[in-house]
Amino acid sequence: MKDNQQATGTDTRIPTQAEKISYWTSLLPRIGVGLMIIGIIMSAAFAYNFKDTNLGLMVGFGFIIGGIQVMLLGSLFHALQPKFVKPQEPAANQQLDHIRT
């Protein structure tokens, strides 16, 4: 058996709140593009009978419109997320007596 000299949990990294938000807000536009592609394929497959009674064509249009809305909401959520900024340390030679708490 191989001896493990590494402490438990040293190679795991916990994502920060900004990384979590960035992951989920970048996922929504990708889902929207996927829905739009499904809608385009369905609309093209059922375009031979261009009527409002063609269920496949109408579902394809719904996927296209829904994909656009999901992309729009994903971009909106990304734009409205707070920016996480690390507090900057004052320089070593900076005077701190003018700052009051």
Coordinates of N, CA and C in Angstrom, one line a residue:
M1 N 0.8 -1.2 0.0 CA 0.0 0.0 0.0 C 0.9 1.2 0.0
K2 N 0.4 2.2 -0.7 CA 1.2 3.5 -0.8 C 1.0 4.4 0.4
D3 N 2.1 4.9 0.9 CA 2.0 5.8 2.0 C 1.6 7.2 1.5
N4 N 0.7 7.8 2.1 CA 0.2 9.1 1.7 C 0.8 10.1 2.7
Q5 N 1.7 10.9 2.2 CA 2.4 11.9 3.1 C 1.7 13.3 3.1
Q6 N 0.6 13.4 2.3 CA -0.1 14.6 2.1 C -1.2 14.7 3.2
A7 N -1.4 15.8 3.7 CA -2.5 16.0 4.7 C -3.9 16.0 4.0
T8 N -4.9 15.5 4.7 CA -6.2 15.4 4.1 C -6.7 16.7 3.7
G9 N -7.3 16.9 2.5 CA -7.9 18.1 2.1 C -7.1 19.2 1.7
T10 N -5.8 18.9 1.5 CA -4.9 20.0 1.1 C -5.0 20.3 -0.4
D11 N -5.5 19.4 -1.2 CA -5.5 19.6 -2.7 C -6.9 20.1 -3.1
T12 N -7.9 20.2 -2.2 CA -9.2 20.7 -2.5 C -9.2 22.2 -2.4
R13 N -9.9 22.9 -3.3 CA -10.0 24.3 -3.3 C -11.5 24.7 -3.3
I14 N -11.9 25.5 -2.3 CA -13.2 26.0 -2.2 C -13.4 27.2 -3.1
P15 N -14.4 27.2 -4.0 CA -14.6 28.4 -4.9 C -15.1 29.5 -4.1
T16 N -14.7 30.7 -4.5 CA -15.2 31.9 -3.8 C -16.6 32.2 -4.3
Q17 N -17.2 33.2 -3.6 CA -18.6 33.5 -4.0 C -18.6 34.1 -5.4
A18 N -17.6 34.9 -5.8 CA -17.6 35.5 -7.1 C -17.5 34.4 -8.2
E19 N -16.7 33.4 -7.9 CA -16.5 32.3 -8.9 C -17.8 31.5 -9.0
K20 N -18.6 31.3 -7.9 CA -19.8 30.6 -8.0 C -20.8 31.4 -8.8
I21 N -20.9 32.7 -8.6 CA -21.8 33.5 -9.4 C -21.4 33.5 -10.8
S22 N -20.2 33.6 -11.1 CA -19.7 33.7 -12.5 C -20.0 32.4 -13.2
Y23 N -19.9 31.2 -12.5 CA -20.2 29.9 -13.1 C -21.7 29.9 -13.5
W24 N -22.6 30.2 -12.6 CA -24.0 30.1 -12.9 C -24.5 31.1 -13.9
T25 N -24.0 32.3 -13.8 CA -24.5 33.3 -14.8 C -23.9 33.1 -16.2
S26 N -22.8 32.4 -16.3 CA -22.3 32.0 -17.6 C -22.9 30.8 -18.2
L27 N -23.6 30.0 -17.3 CA -24.3 28.8 -17.7 C -25.6 29.1 -18.4
L28 N -26.3 30.2 -18.0 CA -27.6 30.5 -18.5 C -27.6 30.9 -20.0
P29 N -26.6 31.7 -20.5 CA -26.6 32.0 -22.0 C -26.3 30.7 -22.8
R30 N -25.5 29.8 -22.2 CA -25.2 28.5 -22.9 C -26.5 27.7 -23.0
I31 N -27.3 27.7 -22.0 CA -28.5 26.9 -22.0 C -29.5 27.6 -23.1
G32 N -29.5 28.9 -23.1 CA -30.3 29.6 -24.1 C -29.9 29.3 -25.5
V33 N -28.6 29.3 -25.8 CA -28.2 28.9 -27.1 C -28.6 27.5 -27.5
G34 N -28.5 26.6 -26.5 CA -28.9 25.2 -26.8 C -30.4 25.1 -27.1
L35 N -31.2 25.8 -26.4 CA -32.6 25.8 -26.6 C -32.9 26.4 -28.0
M36 N -32.2 27.5 -28.4 CA -32.4 28.0 -29.7 C -32.0 27.1 -30.8
I37 N -30.9 26.3 -30.6 CA -30.5 25.3 -31.6 C -31.6 24.2 -31.8
I38 N -32.1 23.8 -30.6 CA -33.2 22.8 -30.7 C -34.4 23.3 -31.4
G39 N -34.7 24.6 -31.2 CA -35.9 25.2 -31.9 C -35.6 25.3 -33.3
I40 N -34.4 25.7 -33.7 CA -34.1 25.8 -35.2 C -34.2 24.5 -35.9
I41 N -33.7 23.4 -35.2 CA -33.7 22.1 -35.8 C -35.2 21.6 -35.9
M42 N -36.0 21.8 -34.9 CA -37.4 21.4 -34.9 C -38.2 22.2 -36.0
S43 N -37.9 23.5 -36.1 CA -38.6 24.3 -37.0 C -38.3 23.9 -38.5
A44 N -37.0 23.6 -38.7 CA -36.6 23.1 -40.0 C -37.2 21.8 -40.4
A45 N -37.3 20.9 -39.4 CA -37.8 19.6 -39.6 C -39.3 19.6 -39.9
F46 N -40.1 20.5 -39.3 CA -41.5 20.5 -39.5 C -42.0 21.7 -40.4
A47 N -41.1 22.3 -41.2 CA -41.4 23.5 -42.0 C -42.1 23.1 -43.3
Y48 N -42.3 21.8 -43.6 CA -42.9 21.4 -44.8 C -44.4 21.8 -44.8
N49 N -45.0 21.8 -43.6 CA -46.4 22.1 -43.5 C -46.5 23.4 -42.7
F50 N -46.4 24.5 -43.3 CA -46.3 25.8 -42.6 C -47.7 26.3 -42.2
K51 N -48.3 25.8 -41.2 CA -49.6 26.2 -40.7 C -49.5 26.3 -39.2
D52 N -50.5 27.0 -38.6 CA -50.6 27.1 -37.2 C -51.0 25.9 -36.5
T53 N -51.5 24.9 -37.2 CA -52.0 23.6 -36.6 C -50.8 22.6 -36.6
N54 N -49.6 23.0 -37.1 CA -48.5 22.1 -37.1 C -47.8 22.2 -35.7
L55 N -48.0 21.2 -34.9 CA -47.6 21.3 -33.5 C -46.0 21.3 -33.4
G56 N -45.3 20.5 -34.2 CA -43.9 20.5 -34.2 C -43.3 21.9 -34.6
L57 N -43.9 22.5 -35.6 CA -43.4 23.8 -36.0 C -43.6 24.9 -34.8
M58 N -44.7 24.8 -34.2 CA -45.0 25.8 -33.1 C -44.2 25.5 -31.9
V59 N -43.9 24.3 -31.6 CA -43.0 24.0 -30.5 C -41.6 24.4 -30.8
G60 N -41.2 24.3 -32.0 CA -39.9 24.8 -32.5 C -39.8 26.3 -32.3
F61 N -40.8 27.0 -32.7 CA -40.8 28.5 -32.5 C -40.8 28.8 -31.0
G62 N -41.5 28.0 -30.2 CA -41.5 28.3 -28.8 C -40.1 28.1 -28.2
F63 N -39.3 27.1 -28.7 CA -38.0 26.9 -28.2 C -37.1 28.0 -28.6
I64 N -37.3 28.6 -29.8 CA -36.4 29.7 -30.2 C -36.7 30.9 -29.4
I65 N -38.0 31.2 -29.1 CA -38.3 32.4 -28.3 C -37.9 32.2 -26.9
G66 N -38.1 31.0 -26.3 CA -37.7 30.7 -25.0 C -36.1 30.8 -24.8
G67 N -35.4 30.3 -25.8 CA -34.0 30.4 -25.8 C -33.5 31.8 -25.8
I68 N -34.1 32.7 -26.5 CA -33.8 34.1 -26.6 C -34.0 34.7 -25.2
Q69 N -35.1 34.3 -24.6 CA -35.4 34.9 -23.2 C -34.5 34.4 -22.2
V70 N -34.1 33.1 -22.2 CA -33.1 32.6 -21.3 C -31.8 33.3 -21.5
M71 N -31.3 33.5 -22.7 CA -30.1 34.2 -23.0 C -30.2 35.7 -22.4
L72 N -31.3 36.3 -22.6 CA -31.5 37.7 -22.2 C -31.4 37.7 -20.6
L73 N -32.1 36.8 -20.0 CA -32.1 36.8 -18.5 C -30.7 36.4 -18.0
G74 N -30.0 35.5 -18.6 CA -28.6 35.2 -18.2 C -27.7 36.4 -18.3
S75 N -27.8 37.2 -19.4 CA -27.0 38.4 -19.5 C -27.4 39.4 -18.5
L76 N -28.7 39.5 -18.2 CA -29.2 40.5 -17.2 C -28.7 40.1 -15.8
F77 N -28.8 38.8 -15.5 CA -28.3 38.4 -14.2 C -26.8 38.7 -14.0
H78 N -26.1 38.4 -15.1 CA -24.6 38.7 -15.0 C -24.3 40.1 -14.8
A79 N -25.1 41.0 -15.5 CA -24.8 42.4 -15.4 C -25.2 43.0 -14.0
L80 N -26.2 42.4 -13.4 CA -26.7 42.9 -12.1 C -26.0 42.3 -10.9
Q81 N -25.1 41.4 -11.1 CA -24.4 40.8 -9.9 C -23.4 41.8 -9.3
P82 N -23.3 41.8 -8.0 CA -22.4 42.7 -7.4 C -20.9 42.3 -7.7
K83 N -20.1 43.3 -7.8 CA -18.7 43.0 -8.1 C -18.0 42.8 -6.7
F84 N -17.3 41.7 -6.6 CA -16.6 41.4 -5.3 C -15.2 42.0 -5.5
V85 N -14.9 43.0 -4.7 CA -13.6 43.6 -4.8 C -12.9 43.4 -3.5
K86 N -11.6 43.0 -3.6 CA -10.8 42.8 -2.4 C -10.4 44.2 -1.8
P87 N -10.5 44.3 -0.5 CA -10.1 45.6 0.1 C -8.6 45.8 -0.1
Q88 N -8.2 46.9 -0.5 CA -6.8 47.2 -0.8 C -6.1 47.6 0.5
E89 N -4.9 47.1 0.7 CA -4.1 47.4 1.9 C -3.5 48.8 1.6
P90 N -3.4 49.7 2.6 CA -2.7 50.9 2.3 C -1.2 50.7 2.2
A91 N -0.6 51.5 1.4 CA 0.8 51.4 1.2 C 1.5 51.6 2.5
A92 N 2.7 51.1 2.7 CA 3.5 51.2 3.9 C 3.9 52.6 4.3
N93 N 4.1 53.4 3.3 CA 4.5 54.8 3.6 C 3.4 55.8 3.6
Q94 N 2.1 55.3 3.5 CA 1.0 56.2 3.5 C 0.6 56.6 4.9
Q95 N 0.3 57.9 5.1 CA -0.2 58.4 6.4 C -1.6 58.0 6.7
L96 N -1.9 57.4 7.9 CA -3.2 56.9 8.2 C -3.9 57.8 9.2
D97 N -3.3 58.9 9.7 CA -3.9 59.7 10.7 C -5.0 60.6 10.2
H98 N -5.2 60.8 8.8 CA -6.3 61.5 8.3 C -7.6 60.7 8.1
I99 N -7.5 59.4 8.3 CA -8.6 58.5 8.2 C -9.2 58.3 9.6
R100 N -10.5 58.6 9.7 CA -11.2 58.5 11.0 C -12.2 57.3 10.9
T101 N -12.4 56.6 12.0 CA -13.3 55.5 12.1 C -14.5 55.9 12.9

